[in-house]
Amino acid sequence: MCGIVGYIGTKQAYPILIKGLKRLEYRGYDSAGVALISNNRHLNVYKAKGKVSDLESFAAEKDISGTVGIAHTRWATHGEPSQANAHPHYSSSENLALIHNGIIENYAILKEKLQSKGYVFKSSTDTEVLVQLIDYIMVTNKLDLLSAVQLALQEVIGAYAIAVLEKNNPDQIIAARKSSSLVVGIGEEELFLASDATPIVEYTDKVVYLDDEEIAIIRRGEELKVVNFKNVEINPEIKEVKLNLGQLEKRGFSHFMLKEIFEQPDCIYDCMRGRINVDADNVVLSAVIDYKEKLLGARRFIIVACGTSWHAALIGKHLIESFCRIPVEVEYASEFRYRDPVIDEQDVVIAISQSGETTDTLAAIELARSRGAFIYGICNSVGSSIPRATHTGSYIHVGPEIGVASTKAFTGQVTVLAMLALTLAKEKQSLPREEFLEIVKELSHIPEKMKKVLELNHRIAGLSQIFTYAHNFIYLGRGYSYPVALEGALKLKEISYIHAEGYPAAEMKHGPIALIDAEMPVVVIATHNGLYKKVLSNIQEIKARQGRVIALVTEGDDVISSIADYCIELPATLECLDPLITTVPLQMLAYHIAVCKGKDVDQPRNLAKSVTVE
Ligand code: F6R
């Protein structure tokens, strides 16, 4: 979704802004723009449809001087991707330029009002309405920019992170947020602004995460000042970010997605570090211990999430129910928020999100909180909105995920869910000690086993070439492997644009089997676990209809290898931890098929990394 960068200081702003936009490219976007107050005090706005590199070409011969500026990558919501709709937007007077991430829901009424006052609009965006509204309030009430922003935002319904530049006041940027993240970086004689810390970390590790309805007054040569809409000053809490630049770069991999797939053994190790102690036969998630009465006293758990995080939630349901005997429901956050769910203070809601900014998940949390439920967050992005909206929670600690298609966040989420279920089970004594110890020990071996799976990369790359012809794929799995089938199908859809569906394998005969013919690739997760024989029958049903079976099997399986067209042999693990192993080859399969088809793997069309709109 839209990305925001801002700079004020002693250096030339343009290169810093462009580099910042490139760091935010992973969020997904369709156009980009920059506004600078030049050395001779012009407010220059340059915009281009397409990539940040298109913006650079457009601005190449123009005046890019100036030590203050704001820049933006846009992900279209109101109005098609075009130069006119790209941000920054000028006010009619061309005194103000504004960038925005979010949606102004009452923009139509505001636009009508402004048109009746003679304001003319050049774009179809809701953002242009906001900059004109601020301009109108400034001019009619003879106010300064800060006061006008404060008044304008009180008229606005919706979500936003904004930054405004004023030609007549080149020494400041005014920025504000509500439901969309915004971070201010504090350097030596310079201040930065961004949607998240990634564009800032190469300059400073000191940041302030703005809260809802806070306005940052970012002035040259002055300390950061934060106020609310009523102009009450708020003491900004300066935090240290622990990101390093290496985590934001490809390190020799051709795509971030591949790098992130390969990082998984280390990520899972990091995720478990300090939480699993095999020597002491122990698992401790501190948040679970701190709130154990609340968690163990719950009538049920409801897990809310979207997309890949929702698939992790389905695995979490299996884990918690079987280890702890606590009933678990899994809900799409987007559906949950608009139902009237039966939920109260006896319920615990677990919200899972990589970005920590997903609007639907945030809204589901707010609804559950308003009904008295206790909220536990499982997040990756430190300091993001979701961890701040929950009562407690656990970070997955897998580092920044840049590839739009989620990979290491999924396995990190499953690992945290396994540790959460184990910690609760230990407290509740709901798992026999032997079984508990076996799972803990096996969990600690997962990074090593993942490394073995990664050795299959070349073989999977070769296999992928065979299937670039396909327009459809089916993914099948049962039990713990059913969510993996969903996740495998989602990965393929997202980055290769091949239609793919995941099903519980036994559901085939209730309809989808009609799709099977000699053209149809069917990926079956058929590792050696409790439902192995059933899945074997499902494979036979597919082969009887000439489907082309790619089976994920446990090393040494010579039964399925004699039936399936292609087999990917994986190290054996416990059934409950199987998703941590079986997901990895499916990520690689999707990746290589997309590469073979020449697709933009890291920035697939129409997709955004942080879904900050409904
Ligand atoms: C899939 C993917 C999306 C996200 C979904 C939720 O690869 O990345 O489906 O999983 O948009 O995002 P988070 O986890 O950030 O809430």
XYZ file of C-alpha atoms and ligand atoms in Angstrom:
630
model
C 0.000 0.000 0.000
C 1.018 3.646 -0.237
C 4.435 4.559 1.125
C 5.471 7.868 2.662
C 8.937 9.374 3.015
C 9.946 12.835 4.208
C 13.186 14.640 4.939
C 14.300 17.957 6.389
C 17.895 18.773 7.237
C 21.167 19.937 5.828
C 21.571 17.482 2.937
C 19.935 17.402 -0.497
C 16.520 15.837 0.093
C 15.902 14.287 -3.345
C 18.407 11.376 -3.207
C 17.308 10.517 0.335
C 13.650 10.563 -0.676
C 14.218 8.414 -3.776
C 16.247 5.888 -1.814
C 13.509 5.850 0.821
C 10.844 5.193 -1.805
C 12.912 2.288 -3.112
C 13.076 0.844 0.393
C 9.290 1.020 0.519
C 8.779 -0.551 -2.924
C 8.005 -3.861 -1.247
C 4.695 -2.432 -0.019
C 3.367 -2.519 -3.592
C 2.482 0.569 -5.648
C 1.587 1.790 -9.110
C 2.932 5.359 -9.257
C 5.336 7.580 -7.383
C 5.975 11.255 -6.748
C 8.045 13.772 -4.868
C 7.616 17.382 -3.683
C 10.610 19.568 -2.902
C 11.037 23.150 -1.865
C 13.924 24.162 -4.105
C 16.892 26.303 -3.206
C 15.109 29.246 -4.839
C 11.934 28.528 -2.858
C 9.738 26.931 -5.493
C 7.470 24.090 -4.472
C 8.237 21.536 -7.202
C 6.092 18.432 -7.581
C 7.184 15.598 -9.904
C 5.096 12.483 -10.445
C 5.114 9.442 -12.690
C 2.995 6.373 -13.283
C 4.969 3.133 -12.824
C 8.097 2.519 -10.823
C 10.315 4.830 -8.783
C 12.811 4.531 -11.658
C 10.151 6.098 -13.942
C 9.910 8.986 -11.516
C 13.698 9.354 -11.595
C 13.671 9.501 -15.404
C 10.889 12.069 -15.306
C 12.720 14.273 -12.805
C 16.147 13.812 -14.408
C 16.323 17.179 -16.169
C 14.300 19.099 -13.582
C 15.216 21.182 -10.566
C 15.696 18.643 -7.787
C 17.466 20.984 -5.393
C 16.279 21.556 -1.838
C 16.868 20.263 1.654
C 13.224 19.571 2.490
C 10.802 17.289 0.718
C 8.150 14.603 0.850
C 7.722 11.596 -1.429
C 5.149 8.894 -2.001
C 4.402 5.583 -3.666
C 0.713 5.203 -4.475
C -1.447 2.084 -4.500
C -4.640 3.135 -6.275
C -7.892 3.236 -4.312
C -9.768 6.259 -5.738
C -8.979 6.760 -9.404
C -6.830 4.680 -11.740
C -3.039 4.582 -11.524
C -1.960 7.679 -13.485
C 0.327 10.655 -13.262
C -2.609 12.908 -12.347
C -3.710 10.664 -9.498
C -0.195 10.093 -8.155
C 0.800 11.990 -5.007
C 1.881 14.611 -3.921
C -1.195 16.683 -4.661
C -1.065 20.456 -4.825
C -3.686 22.728 -3.382
C -5.183 25.032 -6.047
C -3.019 27.882 -4.764
C 0.041 25.625 -5.208
C 1.126 26.745 -1.748
C 0.656 23.258 -0.277
C 1.647 19.747 -1.373
C 0.335 16.696 0.454
C 0.923 12.938 0.464
C -1.449 10.439 2.011
C -1.740 6.757 2.854
C -5.288 5.660 3.674
C -8.803 6.524 2.618
C -10.882 9.634 3.251
C -14.345 8.107 3.432
C -16.351 11.349 3.352
C -14.319 12.821 0.486
C -17.326 13.152 -1.847
C -19.245 15.495 0.489
C -16.105 17.512 1.227
C -15.313 17.756 -2.481
C -18.793 19.070 -3.296
C -18.458 21.686 -0.566
C -15.066 22.807 -1.891
C -16.263 22.849 -5.504
C -19.102 25.140 -4.456
C -16.428 27.493 -3.090
C -14.680 27.537 -6.452
C -12.021 24.866 -5.892
C -11.063 22.961 -9.044
C -9.810 19.375 -8.896
C -7.252 17.842 -11.201
C -7.428 14.232 -9.998
C -10.026 11.657 -8.975
C -8.406 11.066 -5.593
C -9.690 11.541 -2.083
C -6.261 12.951 -1.205
C -6.624 16.043 -3.357
C -9.797 16.820 -1.405
C -7.813 16.833 1.830
C -5.110 19.207 0.601
C -7.751 21.572 -0.790
C -9.658 21.425 2.488
C -6.539 22.367 4.454
C -5.835 25.175 2.000
C -9.434 26.416 2.257
C -9.319 26.440 6.069
C -5.955 28.219 6.045
C -7.085 30.930 3.656
C -10.579 31.584 4.979
C -9.587 31.577 8.648
C -6.128 33.091 8.104
C -4.551 30.243 10.038
C -1.107 28.695 9.961
C -0.643 25.247 8.446
C -0.635 23.367 11.762
C -3.935 24.878 12.919
C -5.511 24.270 9.506
C -4.416 20.611 9.547
C -5.843 20.209 13.055
C -9.210 21.598 11.963
C -9.298 19.734 8.660
C -8.597 16.386 10.268
C -11.520 16.888 12.609
C -13.785 17.099 9.546
C -12.356 14.012 7.964
C -13.716 10.474 8.387
C -11.330 7.716 7.464
C -7.790 6.497 7.810
C -4.692 8.447 7.024
C -1.033 9.043 7.406
C -0.254 12.408 5.812
C 2.630 14.790 5.312
C 2.217 18.375 4.141
C 4.753 20.794 2.740
C 4.124 24.537 2.533
C 5.872 26.717 -0.033
C 5.712 29.797 2.169
C 7.222 27.963 5.108
C 10.123 25.902 3.781
C 11.468 24.954 7.193
C 8.782 22.534 8.269
C 6.795 19.410 7.441
C 3.515 18.746 9.194
C 2.577 15.065 9.468
C -0.326 13.254 11.113
C -1.781 9.784 11.450
C -4.947 7.879 12.146
C -5.026 4.109 11.562
C -2.084 4.221 9.116
C 1.422 4.046 10.479
C 3.920 6.887 10.494
C 7.401 6.968 11.977
C 9.684 9.959 12.555
C 13.450 9.334 12.505
C 15.657 11.577 14.609
C 19.135 12.248 13.233
C 21.840 14.851 13.780
C 20.445 18.154 12.482
C 17.941 16.247 10.376
C 14.570 14.589 10.744
C 13.051 11.827 8.637
C 9.531 10.648 8.138
C 8.325 7.333 6.747
C 5.522 4.786 6.719
C 7.796 2.369 8.542
C 11.382 2.398 9.733
C 12.897 0.787 6.627
C 13.795 4.051 4.817
C 15.160 5.551 8.037
C 17.486 2.887 9.456
C 20.474 3.759 7.347
C 20.552 7.265 8.828
C 19.474 6.799 12.436
C 18.228 4.181 14.864
C 16.201 6.675 16.905
C 12.540 6.774 15.984
C 9.195 7.947 17.266
C 6.108 5.969 16.264
C 3.210 8.387 16.060
C -0.062 7.327 17.641
C -3.543 7.878 16.276
C -4.607 11.519 16.076
C -1.099 12.784 16.747
C 0.497 15.486 14.642
C 4.258 15.769 14.209
C 5.750 19.214 13.761
C 8.995 18.553 11.963
C 11.050 21.738 11.838
C 14.522 22.394 10.537
C 17.042 22.718 13.341
C 14.445 22.058 16.051
C 13.511 19.062 18.150
C 10.529 17.020 17.047
C 7.309 18.322 18.555
C 4.140 16.212 18.748
C 0.675 17.605 19.462
C -2.874 16.323 19.190
C -5.826 17.855 17.341
C -6.531 20.125 20.315
C -2.913 21.307 20.287
C -2.060 19.591 23.555
C 1.648 18.740 23.478
C 2.572 15.071 23.746
C 5.958 13.885 24.931
C 7.321 11.777 22.053
C 8.722 8.438 23.198
C 12.002 7.866 21.366
C 12.619 4.194 20.592
C 15.611 2.381 19.185
C 15.077 0.357 16.001
C 17.082 -2.803 15.712
C 16.881 -3.273 11.933
C 20.138 -3.479 10.048
C 20.698 -2.580 6.419
C 21.690 -6.120 5.427
C 18.199 -7.275 6.364
C 16.797 -4.860 3.803
C 19.003 -5.964 0.921
C 18.992 -8.997 -1.356
C 22.454 -10.246 -0.401
C 23.128 -11.902 -3.759
C 19.715 -13.557 -4.161
C 17.866 -12.676 -7.335
C 14.712 -11.772 -5.412
C 13.765 -10.865 -1.871
C 11.289 -13.730 -1.899
C 14.025 -16.288 -2.563
C 16.257 -14.694 0.059
C 13.426 -14.854 2.563
C 12.669 -18.489 1.737
C 16.327 -19.284 2.375
C 16.402 -17.274 5.597
C 13.772 -19.486 7.183
C 16.063 -21.839 9.151
C 17.751 -18.817 10.780
C 14.440 -17.051 11.274
C 12.883 -20.019 13.033
C 15.983 -20.325 15.165
C 15.737 -16.604 16.062
C 12.027 -16.975 16.726
C 12.701 -19.767 19.241
C 15.794 -18.195 20.781
C 15.318 -17.643 24.514
C 11.916 -19.266 24.340
C 12.820 -22.921 23.909
C 15.311 -24.577 26.150
C 15.771 -28.175 25.090
C 18.234 -28.940 27.871
C 15.706 -27.852 30.436
C 12.898 -29.461 28.399
C 11.063 -26.194 28.453
C 9.158 -23.693 26.300
C 8.312 -20.283 27.631
C 6.458 -17.510 25.873
C 6.679 -14.789 28.485
C 3.400 -13.154 27.458
C 1.614 -16.453 28.016
C 3.102 -16.819 31.480
C 2.282 -13.198 32.364
C -1.360 -13.666 31.414
C -1.807 -17.356 32.081
C -4.941 -16.971 34.244
C -6.656 -14.982 31.528
C -5.607 -17.399 28.808
C -6.279 -20.616 30.669
C -9.584 -19.279 31.965
C -10.843 -18.526 28.461
C -14.063 -20.130 27.278
C -12.565 -20.295 23.776
C -10.004 -18.663 21.532
C -10.936 -16.846 18.361
C -8.100 -16.253 15.915
C -8.557 -13.360 13.486
C -6.264 -12.749 10.531
C -6.160 -12.290 6.751
C -4.474 -14.101 3.867
C -1.367 -16.065 4.733
C -1.729 -15.151 8.401
C -5.202 -16.710 8.281
C -3.650 -19.937 7.002
C -1.247 -19.889 9.947
C -4.297 -19.386 12.173
C -5.840 -22.610 10.839
C -2.704 -24.470 11.886
C -2.844 -22.680 15.247
C -6.361 -24.038 15.752
C -5.113 -27.620 15.290
C -2.192 -27.025 17.633
C -4.101 -25.334 20.444
C -7.055 -27.697 20.306
C -4.948 -30.819 20.298
C -2.316 -29.696 22.828
C -4.550 -27.701 25.189
C -8.118 -28.928 24.605
C -9.326 -25.328 24.370
C -11.889 -24.724 21.587
C -10.580 -22.433 18.862
C -12.447 -20.639 16.089
C -10.665 -19.076 13.131
C -12.195 -16.063 11.432
C -11.332 -13.864 8.493
C -10.831 -10.494 10.177
C -12.700 -8.810 7.314
C -15.818 -10.922 7.963
C -15.585 -10.882 11.738
C -15.513 -7.075 11.903
C -18.802 -6.732 10.057
C -20.696 -9.519 11.803
C -22.231 -9.159 15.181
C -20.117 -11.921 16.726
C -21.054 -13.493 20.033
C -18.030 -12.475 22.040
C -17.401 -11.234 25.565
C -14.855 -11.019 28.350
C -14.617 -14.800 28.592
C -13.076 -14.964 25.125
C -9.488 -14.550 24.064
C -8.872 -13.188 20.592
C -5.549 -13.929 18.935
C -4.769 -11.497 16.117
C -2.076 -12.590 13.672
C -0.405 -10.183 11.273
C 2.983 -9.913 9.631
C 2.801 -6.181 8.949
C 0.867 -5.255 12.068
C -0.986 -2.710 9.953
C -3.759 -4.719 8.261
C -6.879 -2.576 8.534
C -9.336 -5.468 8.747
C -7.356 -7.160 11.510
C -7.091 -3.892 13.431
C -10.833 -3.353 13.125
C -11.513 -6.914 14.326
C -9.309 -6.232 17.364
C -11.165 -3.013 18.126
C -14.520 -4.783 17.913
C -13.400 -7.652 20.164
C -11.864 -5.211 22.668
C -15.042 -3.173 22.781
C -16.893 -6.353 23.800
C -14.437 -7.040 26.592
C -12.362 -9.813 25.014
C -8.693 -10.164 25.889
C -6.467 -9.640 22.834
C -3.189 -11.458 22.152
C -1.203 -10.307 19.116
C 1.216 -12.341 17.004
C 3.131 -9.911 14.831
C 6.358 -9.429 12.943
C 6.685 -5.698 12.492
C 7.933 -4.251 15.763
C 6.195 -1.064 16.880
C 3.394 -1.397 14.314
C -0.250 -0.656 15.058
C -1.504 -4.153 15.931
C 0.936 -4.852 18.779
C -0.047 -1.485 20.196
C -3.749 -2.296 19.981
C -3.491 -5.623 21.842
C -3.265 -6.422 25.567
C -0.179 -8.541 25.091
C 1.427 -10.784 22.525
C 4.529 -12.255 20.957
C 6.677 -11.052 18.106
C 7.750 -13.678 15.599
C 11.207 -12.064 15.169
C 11.825 -13.137 11.575
C 13.118 -9.728 10.447
C 11.645 -7.472 7.778
C 9.754 -9.314 5.067
C 10.185 -7.393 1.823
C 8.881 -9.826 -0.819
C 5.165 -9.148 -1.184
C 4.343 -12.857 -0.998
C 4.698 -13.846 2.615
C 7.076 -16.743 3.322
C 9.208 -16.532 6.456
C 6.438 -14.714 8.322
C 4.176 -17.740 7.813
C 6.653 -20.220 9.259
C 7.449 -17.740 12.050
C 3.752 -17.440 12.892
C 3.340 -21.220 12.967
C 6.399 -21.499 15.219
C 5.001 -18.949 17.677
C 1.617 -20.684 17.621
C 3.336 -23.996 18.397
C 5.225 -22.388 21.292
C 2.042 -20.729 22.526
C 0.167 -24.040 22.458
C 3.058 -25.819 24.185
C 3.411 -23.162 26.907
C -0.317 -23.319 27.616
C -0.334 -27.107 27.520
C 2.467 -27.196 30.055
C 0.625 -24.820 32.369
C -2.583 -26.766 31.920
C -0.858 -30.145 32.024
C -2.981 -31.169 29.089
C -0.213 -32.993 27.188
C 1.468 -36.129 28.528
C 4.997 -35.174 29.600
C 6.647 -37.560 27.124
C 4.685 -36.126 24.232
C 5.427 -32.563 25.336
C 9.154 -33.285 25.474
C 9.129 -35.008 22.111
C 7.471 -32.008 20.457
C 9.802 -29.488 22.102
C 12.833 -31.476 20.985
C 11.541 -31.872 17.460
C 10.694 -28.171 17.224
C 14.304 -27.366 18.041
C 15.389 -29.581 15.101
C 13.160 -27.837 12.568
C 15.806 -25.293 11.401
C 18.202 -28.151 10.515
C 15.465 -30.011 8.671
C 14.442 -26.865 6.810
C 18.033 -26.555 5.600
C 17.738 -30.013 4.070
C 14.527 -28.964 2.312
C 16.303 -25.924 0.882
C 18.826 -28.258 -0.757
C 15.949 -29.281 -3.051
C 15.903 -25.833 -4.644
C 17.533 -26.910 -7.929
C 15.325 -29.943 -8.291
C 12.196 -27.851 -7.679
C 13.436 -25.223 -10.148
C 13.721 -27.971 -12.773
C 10.286 -29.335 -11.949
C 8.771 -25.871 -12.231
C 9.764 -25.597 -15.894
C 7.450 -28.517 -16.705
C 4.409 -26.737 -15.327
C 4.599 -23.261 -16.806
C 1.976 -24.397 -19.367
C -0.685 -24.793 -16.645
C -3.574 -22.371 -16.245
C -4.883 -24.107 -13.133
C -3.440 -25.992 -10.202
C -5.057 -27.949 -7.391
C -3.406 -28.328 -3.975
C -4.585 -31.035 -1.598
C -3.841 -31.801 2.024
C -5.567 -33.145 5.117
C -5.415 -32.274 8.794
C -2.397 -30.061 9.464
C -1.613 -30.163 5.741
C -4.891 -28.651 4.577
C -3.867 -25.067 5.536
C -0.522 -25.784 3.853
C -2.413 -26.668 0.659
C -4.264 -23.341 0.912
C -0.996 -21.508 1.460
C 0.726 -23.284 -1.443
C -2.144 -22.345 -3.747
C -2.143 -18.736 -2.556
C 1.613 -18.403 -3.175
C 1.224 -19.676 -6.732
C -1.733 -17.390 -7.491
C -0.063 -14.305 -6.090
C 3.176 -14.407 -7.989
C 2.600 -16.505 -11.123
C -1.045 -15.437 -11.757
C -1.931 -19.101 -12.310
C -5.324 -19.961 -10.905
C -4.866 -22.371 -7.995
C -7.190 -23.796 -5.366
C -6.430 -25.593 -2.141
C -8.842 -28.239 -0.861
C -9.007 -30.721 1.970
C -8.075 -33.847 -0.006
C -11.248 -35.754 0.904
C -13.415 -32.949 -0.497
C -12.209 -33.771 -4.014
C -14.925 -36.277 -4.612
C -17.603 -33.754 -3.643
C -17.032 -31.644 -6.730
C -13.515 -30.556 -7.639
C -12.686 -34.008 -9.042
C -14.670 -32.960 -12.124
C -11.739 -30.651 -12.962
C -9.179 -33.451 -13.175
C -7.817 -34.346 -16.601
C -4.400 -35.031 -18.094
C -3.600 -31.313 -18.074
C -4.316 -30.685 -14.416
C -1.353 -30.521 -12.024
C -2.378 -31.646 -8.542
C 0.027 -30.973 -5.692
C -0.634 -33.405 -2.847
C 0.890 -33.122 0.604
C 1.277 -36.809 1.372
C 3.876 -37.023 4.104
C 3.832 -39.967 6.481
C 1.299 -39.085 9.151
C -1.999 -40.311 10.567
C -3.991 -39.744 7.391
C -1.347 -41.079 5.007
C -3.423 -44.010 3.749
C -6.425 -41.805 3.093
C -4.297 -39.380 1.105
C -2.835 -42.299 -0.811
C -6.382 -43.238 -1.887
C -6.974 -39.630 -2.947
C -3.845 -39.779 -5.119
C -5.107 -42.990 -6.716
C -8.422 -41.304 -7.498
C -6.568 -38.485 -9.238
C -4.313 -40.844 -11.178
C -7.373 -42.854 -12.291
C -8.477 -39.629 -14.039
C -5.031 -38.924 -15.539
C -4.262 -35.935 -13.292
C -0.553 -35.060 -12.982
C 0.416 -35.580 -9.377
C 3.277 -33.763 -7.682
C 3.486 -35.363 -4.251
C 5.314 -34.109 -1.171
C 6.339 -37.295 0.606
C 8.502 -38.332 3.532
C 12.027 -39.459 2.625
C 12.078 -43.144 1.720
C 8.423 -43.372 0.674
C 8.480 -45.821 -2.239
C 4.713 -46.376 -2.352
C 3.676 -42.928 -3.493
C 6.810 -42.536 -5.612
C 5.595 -45.422 -7.743
C 2.194 -43.792 -8.349
C 2.805 -40.035 -8.447
C 4.285 -38.338 -11.511
C 6.799 -36.383 -9.432
C 7.812 -36.723 -5.816
C 9.536 -34.246 -3.539
C 11.066 -36.133 -0.627
C 11.164 -34.305 2.682
C 12.729 -35.060 6.056
C 10.395 -36.769 8.505
C 9.014 -34.787 11.407
C 6.087 -34.937 13.804
C 2.693 -34.486 12.207
C 1.975 -31.336 14.232
C 5.182 -29.705 12.945
C 4.875 -30.940 9.383
C 3.622 -27.549 8.051
C 7.020 -26.035 8.918
C 8.620 -28.497 6.516
C 5.991 -28.948 3.788
C 5.347 -25.238 3.238
C 8.920 -24.570 2.139
C 8.929 -26.642 -1.110
C 5.571 -25.105 -2.044
C 7.053 -21.623 -1.634
C 9.948 -22.684 -3.882
C 7.606 -24.232 -6.450
C 5.542 -21.037 -6.691
C 8.698 -18.933 -6.831
C 10.316 -20.895 -9.666
C 7.135 -21.156 -11.737
C 6.732 -17.375 -11.473
C 10.378 -16.827 -12.433
C 10.007 -19.198 -15.429
C 6.975 -17.182 -16.523
C 8.961 -13.943 -16.231
C 6.757 -12.430 -13.526
C 7.703 -9.675 -11.110
C 8.088 -11.966 -8.113
C 8.773 -9.383 -5.429
C 6.126 -6.916 -6.555
C 3.282 -8.893 -8.100
C 0.621 -6.892 -9.902
C -2.206 -5.394 -7.849
C -0.794 -6.611 -4.533
C 0.379 -4.636 -1.547
C 2.465 -5.738 1.395
C 0.594 -3.793 4.061
C -3.112 -3.780 3.354
C -4.031 -0.532 5.051
C -7.357 -0.126 3.275
C -10.515 -2.224 3.414
C 0.172 -13.458 1.103
C 0.155 -12.228 1.848
C -1.158 -11.690 2.308
C -1.054 -11.298 3.787
C -2.337 -10.605 4.244
C -2.297 -10.283 5.716
O 1.443 -13.793 0.687
O 1.163 -11.652 2.099
O -2.188 -12.599 2.107
O -0.817 -12.449 4.522
O -2.522 -9.432 3.512
O -1.223 -9.452 6.007
P -0.660 -9.295 7.471
O -0.130 -10.621 7.880
O 0.407 -8.262 7.337
O -1.793 -8.863 8.336
